Structures are given as structure tokens and as C-alpha cells.
Amino acid sequence: MKPKKHTAEGGQHTAAKILDAAEGLLADAGYGGMSMGAVGERAGVPKALVFYHFKSKDQLFEQVLERYYGEHLGALRQSFEAAAGQPLGVRLHGVIDAYFDYISTHQRYPRIIQQQVASGGAADLIRRHFEPLFRWTVDALSTELPATGPLAPRQFFVSFSGLVINYFTYAPVLAGMWGGDPLAVEAVAERRAHVHWFVDRALDGLGPAEVRA
Amino acid sequence: MKPKKHTAEGGQHTAAKILDAAEGLLADAGYGGMSMGAVGERAGVPKALVFYHFKSKDQLFEQVLERYYGEHLGALRQSFEAAAGQPLGVRLHGVIDAYFDYISTHQRYPRIIQQQVASGGAADLIRRHFEPLFRWTVDALSTELPATGPLAPRQFFVSFSGLVINYFTYAPVLAGMWGGDPLAVEAVAERRAHVHWFVDRALDGLGPAEVRA
DNA sequence: GGGGCGTCTGACCGATTGGTCAAACCTTAT
DNA sequence: ATAAGGTTTGACCAATCGGTCAGACGCCCC
């Protein structure tokens, strides 16, 4: 019979369990509400083991963010490059779909980020991960749009990311007034269609000739 | 000479000072990061006095939210009713401007709300204040738009509030990459113009005949 | 079998937290 | 003067926090 106690079965597995537990607590209660003891309890290991695998609370948090940002940026990049050569409108739809899909399948992620952004905590860390995403998107649009003014690429970046992210962070609040679960598949599909509609209206407004086709 | 110590000069004034201090700390560090001792220190009063005026941390937080939501809803309502009789497009612009103005002059407010929404903390409290705003907006649009689908009023509510709010919550993160302070007056004006452009594109897409004029 | 060596554990620490209390204070009404 | 009642104060409490430590356990190479 295997020992009940946590034996040295490979640190990889344990560290991953701890990371998962930390993710859940971060999404539920935020950085301040995540206690290292609770992380251990949720992962089924003593608190000291959490500190063994991650030197401090900050470092644990940083690794959670690192994992998410890496996956997220990768998903966007892959989508954008897969549609290389196609007109900007098509590529935009693709990237926004990738954005939408990643968020909708990792709903803890926008919650953690929004909390952190809104509180100003770990600002440098967030900025370090956020900046490549921002610059990459703005560069992709910079050939088609004026660098400043109401139609600047940076404005569209903030707008479209907000259009996607806010729906998921507000979903729990909207639950009672939406007429059904906002996170159910049909509801998410409706939101996706709405975002698509918005993208099309924006493209129309930018002058179809230069931007589309 | 007046005594240096805090005399019984009227509880009103003291309570207001405490509320202000709590607001600042909430915006800076979030609910979890706001300690009652720090609130007292920032207000210049001992911690026990904070507990005398507000029975608990939760109640203090609740009153901060109450004040904001009341002002916010009032500003929107006033703007909407002032433009009674005018075409929907004009009224929409007015309400969104009022939304934008209130947020831009109370930048702590979106930060506090976003943190709380994203963390799921105080969900009932948020929902209680959020729901009238939501229902009221959706009702105003319900005569012009289908109740469900990609063009449902509820979708536009989430979209436009996100368009406005997200800019301000992300401003600190964007600071380094924006080319100037995103909260400077010109930058805020540019954002406002961008939101207006978006509203107009949306109105165009809904069929000018029924909705505008 | 006996070192290493990475993994794991419970007990422990100082600091901080939300919250309480009895007593002191100031103002006003009698 | 004095009684009363709202306000203010610092000292105090149990609980929890992030973090540490000495040692036990399991595995692998000699």
C-alpha cells in the first residue's frame, strides 16, 4: 500500500498542483485574499511545501501570471500568422476570435488581471507582460490608421480588449438580470456575434476601400 | 488656542474624513489591502474612532460604494431626462458623455468597482446597485432593438460601459506606452472622441431610419 | 550499507489584522 | 453645578498572516 503522506514523487507534479490551487484562489479572492496557507490546503499539501516550491507569495503570483500571459500571447500570435496575406479585416476577426476564445476557456485569467490592474498592484509585472501584446497589436494596425486621434490603433486596442474582457468579468454580476447564465454556450455565442458586429461596424467606418479586402 | 486633540466638534465631519480616507485606500490597494488602522491614520484619527462611526469594515466599504453609485446613477438620470423628446441618438450621446464625465472626474470609482467585480467579493452588494443602472439603460433601448441576439440592448450596455471604464482602469498600465499621460486632458479628450466615433458607427449600423432623427 | 540530495513535514515566529472596552472628554440642557 | 449623551482615546485581544527551521523521508549512486 502506498503511503498516505506526500512522498517525493517528483516535484513537477506538486508544483503544478500548487499553481492550480493558487490560480483558483487568486480568481476567487484576489491577491490580498489569497493566503499561502489556503493555497496549501487547496493543493492538499502543507504550507511549508508551498514556500519550498515558490520562494514567496510574490513569486508564486508571478508564475501564475507568467503561464497565462505566455499562453495568451501565443494564441494570438498563432492566429495572426496563420492568416498571413489575407486582408486586414479577416486577420482582425481572427485575432479577436482567438482573444475571445482564450478568455472564454480561461475565465479565471481576465478576473485575475482585472483585479490586479484595477488595484495597481504588481504594476510593473503586469506592464512587462502587457506591453508586448499592446505594441504588437498597435504595430499591426499602424499601417492603416493614424498614430494619434480618435482612430488611433491604441484606442482600438483598449476598446476591443475591453469589449471582450469586460463581458466575462461582469458575468457573475449580470447573472441575475441576463435571462439565463451569461456564461452558458448560447450566451457566449451571442456575445461573440455582438463583438463581430462591432468589429464590422468599425471597419466600415474606417473606409472600406483602404482597410478591407 | 484650540486643543490639538480631536474634540467632539461634530461627528459629521469626522465620518466624512474617514469615508474619504477609505476611498483612497480602496482605490490604491483594494478591499483586502485596506486596513482599518490605515484608514484611521490617513484620516488622522485613532482606529477605534473608525469603528465607532462605521461598525465594521464591510459597512465602511458599503457606504463608500453607496455614495458613488448614488452620484453616478443621478448624473446619468439627469442627463437622460434633460434631453427628453430628442432623438435616441442624441440622448445616447448625452448619457454616455455623462457616464464618461463622472468616471473621468472620479477615477477612484471605476477602480474600486472593477476590483470588486473581478474578485466576486461583495457580489450581492454590487449587484443591488448595478441592477437599476442596467435595467434602466436596457429599458431605454428596448423600444428600438430586439431583446435578444447580437444587437440586444444588454449587449450594448456591457459594451459601452466597458469602452469607458476600461480606459481609466488600464490607464496606469498604459502610461509608459501611450506617449504621454493617458489621464492628461488631451488624452482623455481623445478617448472621448473615440467613444463618440464608436457610438456613431453603432447607430449607423442599426439602420439610420428607425433609430436616429 | 551508507552517503548525498531533493522532497516533504509540523512546529514555530514576529508582525499585522479586524474588532472590543472602559474610561476620558466635550457640549448642551437643566 | 450637574446630569446626560454623543464623541474620542489608547490599551488590549484572539486570529491570521507571510515566512523560517530543523529534521524526517524517499530515492539513487557508490
CSV table of C-alpha atoms (C1' of nucleotides) in Angstrom, one decimal:
chain,number,residue,atom,x,y,z
A,1,MET,CA,0.0,0.0,0.0
A,2,LYS,CA,1.2,3.4,-0.9
A,3,PRO,CA,2.0,5.8,1.9
A,4,LYS,CA,-0.8,8.3,2.5
A,5,LYS,CA,1.7,11.0,3.1
A,6,HIS,CA,3.1,13.1,0.3
A,7,THR,CA,6.2,11.3,-0.8
A,8,ALA,CA,8.9,12.5,-3.1
A,9,GLU,CA,7.1,11.5,-6.3
A,10,GLY,CA,8.5,14.3,-8.4
A,11,GLY,CA,8.4,18.0,-7.6
A,12,GLN,CA,6.9,18.8,-11.0
A,13,HIS,CA,3.6,17.3,-10.2
A,14,THR,CA,3.4,19.0,-6.8
A,15,ALA,CA,4.4,22.4,-8.1
A,16,ALA,CA,1.7,22.2,-10.8
A,17,LYS,CA,-0.9,21.3,-8.2
A,18,ILE,CA,0.1,24.3,-6.1
A,19,LEU,CA,0.0,26.6,-9.2
A,20,ASP,CA,-3.5,25.4,-10.0
A,21,ALA,CA,-4.7,26.0,-6.4
A,22,ALA,CA,-3.1,29.5,-6.4
A,23,GLU,CA,-4.9,30.3,-9.7
A,24,GLY,CA,-8.3,29.3,-8.2
A,25,LEU,CA,-7.8,31.3,-5.1
A,26,LEU,CA,-6.5,34.4,-7.0
A,27,ALA,CA,-9.6,34.4,-9.2
A,28,ASP,CA,-11.9,33.9,-6.2
A,29,ALA,CA,-10.4,36.3,-3.7
A,30,GLY,CA,-7.7,38.3,-5.4
A,31,TYR,CA,-4.0,38.7,-4.4
A,32,GLY,CA,-4.8,40.0,-0.9
A,33,GLY,CA,-7.4,37.4,-0.3
A,34,MET,CA,-5.1,34.5,-1.3
A,35,SER,CA,-3.3,33.2,1.8
A,36,MET,CA,-0.4,30.8,1.4
A,37,GLY,CA,-2.0,28.5,3.9
A,38,ALA,CA,-5.2,28.3,1.9
A,39,VAL,CA,-3.1,27.6,-1.2
A,40,GLY,CA,-1.5,24.7,0.5
A,41,GLU,CA,-4.8,23.4,1.8
A,42,ARG,CA,-6.4,23.6,-1.6
A,43,ALA,CA,-3.5,21.8,-3.2
A,44,GLY,CA,-3.5,19.2,-0.4
A,45,VAL,CA,0.0,19.9,0.9
A,46,PRO,CA,1.3,21.7,4.0
A,47,LYS,CA,2.0,25.4,3.7
A,48,ALA,CA,5.8,24.9,4.1
A,49,LEU,CA,5.8,22.9,0.9
A,50,VAL,CA,4.3,25.9,-1.0
A,51,PHE,CA,7.2,28.0,0.2
A,52,TYR,CA,9.6,25.3,-0.8
A,53,HIS,CA,8.5,25.3,-4.4
A,54,PHE,CA,7.9,29.1,-4.6
A,55,LYS,CA,10.1,31.2,-2.5
A,56,SER,CA,7.5,33.8,-1.7
A,57,LYS,CA,3.9,34.8,-2.3
A,58,ASP,CA,5.0,37.3,-4.9
A,59,GLN,CA,7.0,34.8,-6.8
A,60,LEU,CA,4.0,32.4,-6.8
A,61,PHE,CA,1.8,35.1,-8.1
A,62,GLU,CA,4.3,36.0,-10.8
A,63,GLN,CA,4.4,32.4,-12.1
A,64,VAL,CA,0.7,32.2,-12.3
A,65,LEU,CA,0.7,35.4,-14.5
A,66,GLU,CA,3.6,34.2,-16.5
A,67,ARG,CA,1.8,31.0,-17.5
A,68,TYR,CA,-1.3,32.8,-18.5
A,69,TYR,CA,0.4,35.6,-20.5
A,70,GLY,CA,2.6,33.2,-22.3
A,71,GLU,CA,-0.4,31.1,-23.5
A,72,HIS,CA,-2.5,34.1,-24.3
A,73,LEU,CA,0.1,35.9,-26.4
A,74,GLY,CA,1.0,32.6,-28.1
A,75,ALA,CA,-2.7,32.0,-29.1
A,76,LEU,CA,-3.0,35.5,-30.6
A,77,ARG,CA,0.3,35.3,-32.5
A,78,GLN,CA,-0.6,31.9,-33.9
A,79,SER,CA,-3.9,33.1,-35.1
A,80,PHE,CA,-2.5,36.2,-36.7
A,81,GLU,CA,0.3,34.4,-38.5
A,82,ALA,CA,-2.0,31.6,-39.7
A,83,ALA,CA,-4.0,34.3,-41.6
A,84,ALA,CA,-0.9,35.9,-43.1
A,85,GLY,CA,-1.5,37.5,-46.5
A,86,GLN,CA,-5.2,37.9,-46.0
A,87,PRO,CA,-6.9,41.3,-45.8
A,88,LEU,CA,-6.7,43.1,-42.5
A,89,GLY,CA,-10.3,42.7,-41.8
A,90,VAL,CA,-10.1,38.9,-41.9
A,91,ARG,CA,-6.9,38.9,-39.8
A,92,LEU,CA,-8.6,41.2,-37.2
A,93,HIS,CA,-11.5,38.9,-36.9
A,94,GLY,CA,-9.2,36.0,-36.4
A,95,VAL,CA,-7.2,37.7,-33.7
A,96,ILE,CA,-10.2,38.9,-31.9
A,97,ASP,CA,-11.7,35.4,-32.1
A,98,ALA,CA,-8.5,34.0,-30.7
A,99,TYR,CA,-8.6,36.6,-27.9
A,100,PHE,CA,-12.3,35.8,-27.2
A,101,ASP,CA,-11.7,32.0,-27.2
A,102,TYR,CA,-8.7,32.1,-24.9
A,103,ILE,CA,-10.6,34.3,-22.4
A,104,SER,CA,-13.8,32.2,-22.6
A,105,THR,CA,-11.9,29.0,-21.9
A,106,HIS,CA,-9.8,30.5,-19.2
A,107,GLN,CA,-12.2,32.6,-17.3
A,108,ARG,CA,-10.0,32.9,-14.2
A,109,TYR,CA,-7.5,34.8,-16.3
A,110,PRO,CA,-9.4,38.0,-17.0
A,111,ARG,CA,-10.6,38.1,-13.4
A,112,ILE,CA,-7.0,37.9,-12.0
A,113,ILE,CA,-5.7,40.5,-14.5
A,114,GLN,CA,-8.6,43.0,-14.0
A,115,GLN,CA,-8.2,42.8,-10.2
A,116,GLN,CA,-4.6,43.5,-10.4
A,117,VAL,CA,-4.9,46.2,-13.0
A,118,ALA,CA,-7.6,48.0,-11.1
A,119,SER,CA,-5.7,47.8,-7.8
A,120,GLY,CA,-2.5,49.0,-9.3
A,121,GLY,CA,-0.7,46.1,-7.5
A,122,ALA,CA,2.2,44.5,-9.3
A,123,ALA,CA,2.0,47.3,-11.8
A,124,ASP,CA,5.5,46.7,-13.2
A,125,LEU,CA,4.9,43.0,-13.6
A,126,ILE,CA,1.6,43.5,-15.4
A,127,ARG,CA,3.1,46.1,-17.6
A,128,ARG,CA,6.0,43.9,-18.6
A,129,HIS,CA,3.6,41.3,-19.9
A,130,PHE,CA,1.0,43.6,-21.2
A,131,GLU,CA,3.4,45.8,-23.3
A,132,PRO,CA,4.4,43.2,-26.0
A,133,LEU,CA,0.7,42.5,-26.6
A,134,PHE,CA,-0.1,46.1,-26.9
A,135,ARG,CA,2.9,47.0,-29.1
A,136,TRP,CA,2.3,44.0,-31.3
A,137,THR,CA,-1.3,44.9,-31.9
A,138,VAL,CA,-0.7,48.6,-32.4
A,139,ASP,CA,2.1,47.9,-34.9
A,140,ALA,CA,-0.2,45.6,-36.9
A,141,LEU,CA,-2.7,48.4,-37.3
A,142,SER,CA,-0.2,51.3,-37.7
A,143,THR,CA,0.0,51.0,-41.4
A,144,GLU,CA,-3.7,51.5,-41.8
A,145,LEU,CA,-4.6,54.1,-39.2
A,146,PRO,CA,-3.3,57.5,-38.0
A,147,ALA,CA,-1.0,57.2,-35.0
A,148,THR,CA,-3.0,59.6,-32.9
A,149,GLY,CA,-6.5,61.0,-32.7
A,150,PRO,CA,-9.9,59.2,-32.2
A,151,LEU,CA,-9.0,56.5,-34.7
A,152,ALA,CA,-5.5,55.7,-33.3
A,153,PRO,CA,-4.6,52.0,-33.1
A,154,ARG,CA,-4.0,52.3,-29.4
A,155,GLN,CA,-7.7,53.4,-28.9
A,156,PHE,CA,-8.9,50.3,-30.8
A,157,PHE,CA,-6.7,48.0,-28.7
A,158,VAL,CA,-8.2,49.3,-25.5
A,159,SER,CA,-11.7,49.2,-27.0
A,160,PHE,CA,-11.7,45.7,-28.3
A,161,SER,CA,-9.9,44.1,-25.4
A,162,GLY,CA,-12.4,45.8,-23.1
A,163,LEU,CA,-15.3,44.6,-25.3
A,164,VAL,CA,-14.2,41.0,-24.8
A,165,ILE,CA,-12.8,41.1,-21.3
A,166,ASN,CA,-15.5,43.1,-19.6
A,167,TYR,CA,-18.2,40.7,-20.6
A,168,PHE,CA,-16.5,37.8,-18.7
A,169,THR,CA,-15.6,39.8,-15.6
A,170,TYR,CA,-19.1,41.2,-15.3
A,171,ALA,CA,-20.8,37.9,-16.0
A,172,PRO,CA,-21.3,37.0,-12.3
A,173,VAL,CA,-22.9,40.4,-11.6
A,174,LEU,CA,-25.1,40.1,-14.7
A,175,ALA,CA,-26.2,36.6,-13.9
A,176,GLY,CA,-29.5,37.6,-12.3
A,177,MET,CA,-30.5,40.1,-14.9
A,178,TRP,CA,-29.4,38.5,-18.1
A,179,GLY,CA,-32.2,36.0,-18.5
A,180,GLY,CA,-30.1,32.8,-18.2
A,181,ASP,CA,-26.5,32.2,-17.4
A,182,PRO,CA,-24.3,34.7,-19.3
A,183,LEU,CA,-21.6,32.0,-19.4
A,184,ALA,CA,-23.7,29.4,-21.0
A,185,VAL,CA,-22.7,28.4,-24.5
A,186,GLU,CA,-25.5,30.2,-26.3
A,187,ALA,CA,-25.0,33.3,-24.3
A,188,VAL,CA,-21.2,33.3,-25.0
A,189,ALA,CA,-22.0,32.8,-28.7
A,190,GLU,CA,-24.4,35.8,-28.7
A,191,ARG,CA,-21.6,37.9,-27.2
A,192,ARG,CA,-19.2,36.8,-29.8
A,193,ALA,CA,-21.6,37.7,-32.5
A,194,HIS,CA,-22.1,41.1,-30.9
A,195,VAL,CA,-18.3,41.7,-30.9
A,196,HIS,CA,-18.1,40.6,-34.5
A,197,TRP,CA,-20.8,43.1,-35.4
A,198,PHE,CA,-18.9,45.8,-33.7
A,199,VAL,CA,-15.7,45.0,-35.5
A,200,ASP,CA,-17.6,45.1,-38.8
A,201,ARG,CA,-19.1,48.5,-38.0
A,202,ALA,CA,-15.7,49.8,-37.1
A,203,LEU,CA,-14.2,48.5,-40.3
A,204,ASP,CA,-17.0,50.1,-42.3
A,205,GLY,CA,-16.4,53.4,-40.6
A,206,LEU,CA,-12.7,53.4,-41.5
A,207,GLY,CA,-13.4,53.5,-45.2
A,208,PRO,CA,-13.8,50.0,-46.8
A,209,ALA,CA,-11.5,50.8,-49.7
A,210,GLU,CA,-8.2,51.1,-47.9
A,211,VAL,CA,-8.8,48.8,-45.0
A,212,ARG,CA,-10.8,45.8,-46.1
A,213,ALA,CA,-10.4,43.4,-49.0
B,1,MET,CA,-5.6,78.1,21.3
B,2,LYS,CA,-7.7,75.3,20.2
B,3,PRO,CA,-6.8,71.9,21.6
B,4,LYS,CA,-4.7,69.8,19.2
B,5,LYS,CA,-6.6,66.7,20.1
B,6,HIS,CA,-9.7,65.6,18.2
B,7,THR,CA,-12.5,67.2,20.1
B,8,ALA,CA,-16.2,66.5,19.7
B,9,GLU,CA,-16.7,69.0,17.0
B,10,GLY,CA,-19.4,67.2,15.2
B,11,GLY,CA,-19.4,63.6,14.1
B,12,GLN,CA,-20.4,64.5,10.6
B,13,HIS,CA,-17.1,66.0,9.7
B,14,THR,CA,-15.2,63.1,11.2
B,15,ALA,CA,-17.2,60.5,9.4
B,16,ALA,CA,-16.7,62.3,6.1
B,17,LYS,CA,-13.0,62.4,6.7
B,18,ILE,CA,-13.0,58.7,7.4
B,19,LEU,CA,-15.0,57.9,4.2
B,20,ASP,CA,-12.6,59.9,2.1
B,21,ALA,CA,-9.6,58.1,3.6
B,22,ALA,CA,-11.3,54.8,3.0
B,23,GLU,CA,-12.0,55.7,-0.6
B,24,GLY,CA,-8.4,56.5,-1.3
B,25,LEU,CA,-7.1,53.3,0.3
B,26,LEU,CA,-9.7,51.2,-1.5
B,27,ALA,CA,-8.7,52.6,-4.9
B,28,ASP,CA,-5.0,52.2,-4.1
B,29,ALA,CA,-4.9,48.8,-2.5
B,30,GLY,CA,-8.4,47.2,-2.8
B,31,TYR,CA,-10.6,45.8,-0.1
B,32,GLY,CA,-8.1,43.3,1.1
B,33,GLY,CA,-5.3,45.9,1.1
B,34,MET,CA,-7.3,48.5,3.1
B,35,SER,CA,-6.7,48.0,6.8
B,36,MET,CA,-8.8,49.8,9.3
B,37,GLY,CA,-5.8,51.1,11.1
B,38,ALA,CA,-4.5,52.6,7.8
B,39,VAL,CA,-7.9,54.3,7.3
B,40,GLY,CA,-7.7,55.9,10.7
B,41,GLU,CA,-4.1,57.0,10.2
B,42,ARG,CA,-5.0,58.5,6.8
B,43,ALA,CA,-8.0,60.3,8.3
B,44,GLY,CA,-5.9,61.5,11.3
B,45,VAL,CA,-8.0,59.7,13.9
B,46,PRO,CA,-7.4,56.6,16.0
B,47,LYS,CA,-8.6,53.3,14.7
B,48,ALA,CA,-11.2,52.9,17.4
B,49,LEU,CA,-12.9,56.0,16.1
B,50,VAL,CA,-13.3,54.4,12.7
B,51,PHE,CA,-15.1,51.5,14.3
B,52,TYR,CA,-17.3,53.9,16.3
B,53,HIS,CA,-18.6,55.6,13.1
B,54,PHE,CA,-18.8,52.5,11.0
B,55,LYS,CA,-19.5,49.3,12.8
B,56,SER,CA,-17.3,47.1,10.7
B,57,LYS,CA,-15.0,47.0,7.7
B,58,ASP,CA,-17.8,45.7,5.5
B,59,GLN,CA,-20.1,48.5,6.5
B,60,LEU,CA,-17.5,51.1,5.8
B,61,PHE,CA,-16.9,49.6,2.4
B,62,GLU,CA,-20.7,49.5,1.7
B,63,GLN,CA,-21.1,53.2,2.5
B,64,VAL,CA,-18.2,54.1,0.1
B,65,LEU,CA,-20.0,52.2,-2.7
B,66,GLU,CA,-23.4,53.7,-1.8
B,67,ARG,CA,-22.1,57.2,-2.2
B,68,TYR,CA,-20.5,56.6,-5.5
B,69,TYR,CA,-23.4,54.6,-7.0
B,70,GLY,CA,-25.9,57.2,-5.9
B,71,GLU,CA,-24.0,60.1,-7.5
B,72,HIS,CA,-23.3,58.1,-10.7
B,73,LEU,CA,-26.9,57.0,-11.3
B,74,GLY,CA,-28.1,60.5,-10.5
B,75,ALA,CA,-25.7,62.0,-13.1
B,76,LEU,CA,-26.9,59.6,-15.8
B,77,ARG,CA,-30.6,60.1,-15.0
B,78,GLN,CA,-30.3,63.8,-15.0
B,79,SER,CA,-28.6,63.8,-18.4
B,80,PHE,CA,-31.1,61.5,-19.9
B,81,GLU,CA,-34.1,63.4,-18.7
B,82,ALA,CA,-32.6,66.8,-19.7
B,83,ALA,CA,-32.7,65.6,-23.3
B,84,ALA,CA,-36.2,64.2,-23.2
B,85,GLY,CA,-38.0,64.4,-26.5
B,86,GLN,CA,-34.8,64.4,-28.5
B,87,PRO,CA,-34.0,61.5,-30.9
B,88,LEU,CA,-32.4,58.5,-29.3
B,89,GLY,CA,-29.0,59.1,-30.9
B,90,VAL,CA,-28.7,62.5,-29.1
B,91,ARG,CA,-29.9,61.1,-25.8
B,92,LEU,CA,-27.4,58.2,-26.1
B,93,HIS,CA,-24.6,60.6,-26.7
B,94,GLY,CA,-25.7,62.6,-23.7
B,95,VAL,CA,-25.9,59.6,-21.4
B,96,ILE,CA,-22.5,58.3,-22.5
B,97,ASP,CA,-21.0,61.7,-22.0
B,98,ALA,CA,-22.4,61.8,-18.5
B,99,TYR,CA,-21.0,58.4,-17.9
B,100,PHE,CA,-17.7,59.4,-19.2
B,101,ASP,CA,-17.6,62.6,-17.3
B,102,TYR,CA,-18.5,61.1,-14.0
B,103,ILE,CA,-15.8,58.4,-14.4
B,104,SER,CA,-13.2,60.8,-15.5
B,105,THR,CA,-13.7,63.1,-12.6
B,106,HIS,CA,-14.0,60.2,-10.1
B,107,GLN,CA,-11.2,58.0,-11.2
B,108,ARG,CA,-11.2,56.1,-8.0
B,109,TYR,CA,-14.7,54.8,-8.6
B,110,PRO,CA,-14.1,52.6,-11.6
B,111,ARG,CA,-11.0,51.2,-9.9
B,112,ILE,CA,-12.9,50.2,-6.8
B,113,ILE,CA,-15.8,48.7,-8.7
B,114,GLN,CA,-13.6,46.7,-11.2
B,115,GLN,CA,-11.6,45.2,-8.4
B,116,GLN,CA,-14.7,44.1,-6.6
B,117,VAL,CA,-16.5,42.8,-9.6
B,118,ALA,CA,-13.4,40.9,-10.8
B,119,SER,CA,-12.9,39.3,-7.4
B,120,GLY,CA,-16.5,38.4,-6.9
B,121,GLY,CA,-16.3,40.0,-3.4
B,122,ALA,CA,-19.5,41.7,-2.2
B,123,ALA,CA,-21.3,40.4,-5.2
B,124,ASP,CA,-24.7,40.9,-3.8
B,125,LEU,CA,-24.0,44.5,-2.8
B,126,ILE,CA,-22.6,45.3,-6.2
B,127,ARG,CA,-25.5,43.6,-8.0
B,128,ARG,CA,-28.0,45.6,-5.9
B,129,HIS,CA,-26.5,48.9,-7.1
B,130,PHE,CA,-25.7,47.7,-10.6
B,131,GLU,CA,-29.1,46.3,-11.5
B,132,PRO,CA,-31.1,49.6,-11.6
B,133,LEU,CA,-28.5,51.1,-13.8
B,134,PHE,CA,-28.6,48.1,-16.1
B,135,ARG,CA,-32.4,47.8,-16.2
B,136,TRP,CA,-32.9,51.5,-16.8
B,137,THR,CA,-30.5,51.6,-19.7
B,138,VAL,CA,-31.9,48.4,-21.3
B,139,ASP,CA,-35.4,49.7,-21.0
B,140,ALA,CA,-34.5,52.9,-22.7
B,141,LEU,CA,-33.2,50.9,-25.7
B,142,SER,CA,-35.8,48.2,-25.7
B,143,THR,CA,-38.2,50.0,-28.0
B,144,GLU,CA,-35.6,50.3,-30.7
B,145,LEU,CA,-33.7,47.0,-30.5
B,146,PRO,CA,-34.5,43.3,-30.4
B,147,ALA,CA,-34.5,41.9,-26.9
B,148,THR,CA,-32.0,39.1,-27.7
B,149,GLY,CA,-29.3,38.4,-30.2
B,150,PRO,CA,-26.1,40.3,-31.2
B,151,LEU,CA,-27.9,43.6,-31.2
B,152,ALA,CA,-29.7,43.2,-27.8
B,153,PRO,CA,-29.7,46.3,-25.6
B,154,ARG,CA,-28.0,44.3,-22.8
B,155,GLN,CA,-25.0,43.7,-25.1
B,156,PHE,CA,-24.7,47.4,-25.8
B,157,PHE,CA,-24.8,48.2,-22.1
B,158,VAL,CA,-21.9,46.0,-21.4
B,159,SER,CA,-20.0,47.2,-24.5
B,160,PHE,CA,-20.3,50.9,-23.9
B,161,SER,CA,-19.7,50.8,-20.2
B,162,GLY,CA,-16.6,48.7,-20.9
B,163,LEU,CA,-15.5,51.2,-23.5
B,164,VAL,CA,-15.5,53.9,-21.0
B,165,ILE,CA,-14.5,52.2,-17.8
B,166,ASN,CA,-11.6,50.1,-19.2
B,167,TYR,CA,-9.7,53.1,-20.4
B,168,PHE,CA,-9.5,54.5,-17.0
B,169,THR,CA,-8.7,51.3,-15.1
B,170,TYR,CA,-6.0,50.5,-17.6
B,171,ALA,CA,-4.5,54.0,-17.7
B,172,PRO,CA,-1.8,53.3,-15.1
B,173,VAL,CA,-0.7,50.3,-17.1
B,174,LEU,CA,-0.8,52.1,-20.4
B,175,ALA,CA,1.1,55.1,-19.0
B,176,GLY,CA,4.5,54.0,-20.4
B,177,MET,CA,3.4,53.0,-23.8
B,178,TRP,CA,0.8,55.7,-24.6
B,179,GLY,CA,3.1,58.5,-25.5
B,180,GLY,CA,2.2,60.9,-22.7
B,181,ASP,CA,-0.1,60.6,-19.7
B,182,PRO,CA,-3.3,58.8,-20.6
B,183,LEU,CA,-5.1,60.8,-17.9
B,184,ALA,CA,-3.9,64.2,-19.2
B,185,VAL,CA,-6.7,66.4,-20.5
B,186,GLU,CA,-5.8,66.0,-24.2
B,187,ALA,CA,-5.6,62.2,-23.9
B,188,VAL,CA,-8.9,62.0,-22.1
B,189,ALA,CA,-10.5,64.2,-24.8
B,190,GLU,CA,-9.1,61.9,-27.5
B,191,ARG,CA,-10.6,58.9,-25.8
B,192,ARG,CA,-13.9,60.6,-25.5
B,193,ALA,CA,-13.8,61.4,-29.3
B,194,HIS,CA,-13.0,57.7,-29.9
B,195,VAL,CA,-16.0,56.6,-27.9
B,196,HIS,CA,-18.2,59.0,-29.7
B,197,TRP,CA,-17.0,57.7,-33.0
B,198,PHE,CA,-17.9,54.2,-31.9
B,199,VAL,CA,-21.4,55.3,-30.8
B,200,ASP,CA,-21.9,56.8,-34.2
B,201,ARG,CA,-20.7,53.7,-36.1
B,202,ALA,CA,-23.1,51.6,-34.0
B,203,LEU,CA,-26.0,53.9,-34.7
B,204,ASP,CA,-25.3,53.8,-38.4
B,205,GLY,CA,-25.2,50.1,-38.3
B,206,LEU,CA,-28.6,49.9,-36.6
B,207,GLY,CA,-30.3,51.5,-39.6
B,208,PRO,CA,-30.5,55.3,-39.5
B,209,ALA,CA,-34.1,55.4,-40.4
B,210,GLU,CA,-35.6,53.9,-37.3
B,211,VAL,CA,-33.1,54.9,-34.7
B,212,ARG,CA,-31.8,58.3,-35.4
B,213,ALA,CA,-33.5,61.6,-36.0
C,1,DG,C1',25.0,-0.2,3.8
C,2,DG,C1',25.8,4.4,3.7
C,3,DG,C1',26.2,8.9,2.0
C,4,DG,C1',24.2,12.7,-0.6
C,5,DC,C1',20.3,15.1,-2.3
C,6,DG,C1',15.8,16.6,-3.5
C,7,DT,C1',11.3,16.4,-1.4
C,8,DC,C1',8.4,16.8,2.4
C,9,DT,C1',6.5,17.9,7.3
C,10,DG,C1',4.9,20.1,11.7
C,11,DA,C1',6.1,23.3,14.9
C,12,DC,C1',7.3,27.8,15.4
C,13,DC,C1',8.0,33.2,14.9
C,14,DG,C1',7.1,38.2,14.8
C,15,DA,C1',4.0,41.3,12.7
C,16,DT,C1',-0.5,42.7,11.4
C,17,DT,C1',-5.3,42.1,11.2
C,18,DG,C1',-10.4,43.2,12.5
C,19,DG,C1',-12.7,44.2,16.5
C,20,DT,C1',-13.6,45.4,21.7
C,21,DC,C1',-13.6,48.0,26.0
C,22,DA,C1',-13.6,51.1,29.9
C,23,DA,C1',-12.6,55.3,30.7
C,24,DA,C1',-11.9,60.3,29.5
C,25,DC,C1',-13.6,64.1,27.1
C,26,DC,C1',-16.7,68.0,25.2
C,27,DT,C1',-21.2,70.1,24.6
C,28,DT,C1',-25.6,71.0,25.8
C,29,DA,C1',-29.9,71.2,28.7
C,30,DT,C1',-31.4,71.7,33.2
D,1,DA,C1',-23.2,72.7,39.2
D,2,DT,C1',-24.5,68.6,37.4
D,3,DA,C1',-26.5,65.0,34.9
D,4,DA,C1',-26.7,63.2,30.3
D,5,DG,C1',-25.3,61.6,25.8
D,6,DG,C1',-22.7,61.7,21.9
D,7,DT,C1',-17.6,61.6,20.7
D,8,DT,C1',-12.8,60.4,21.3
D,9,DT,C1',-8.9,57.7,23.1
D,10,DG,C1',-5.2,54.2,23.9
D,11,DA,C1',-4.7,49.8,25.5
D,12,DC,C1',-6.0,45.2,24.7
D,13,DC,C1',-7.5,40.6,22.4
D,14,DA,C1',-7.7,36.4,19.5
D,15,DA,C1',-6.9,35.1,15.0
D,16,DT,C1',-4.4,35.1,10.9
D,17,DC,C1',-0.7,36.4,8.0
D,18,DG,C1',3.9,35.5,5.3
D,19,DG,C1',7.9,33.2,6.2
D,20,DT,C1',11.5,30.1,8.7
D,21,DC,C1',13.7,26.0,10.6
D,22,DA,C1',15.4,21.5,12.0
D,23,DG,C1',14.7,17.4,10.9
D,24,DA,C1',12.3,13.2,8.7
D,25,DC,C1',11.5,10.7,4.5
D,26,DG,C1',12.4,8.5,-0.1
D,27,DC,C1',15.5,7.7,-3.9
D,28,DC,C1',19.8,6.8,-6.3
D,29,DC,C1',24.7,6.2,-6.9
D,30,DC,C1',28.9,4.3,-4.8
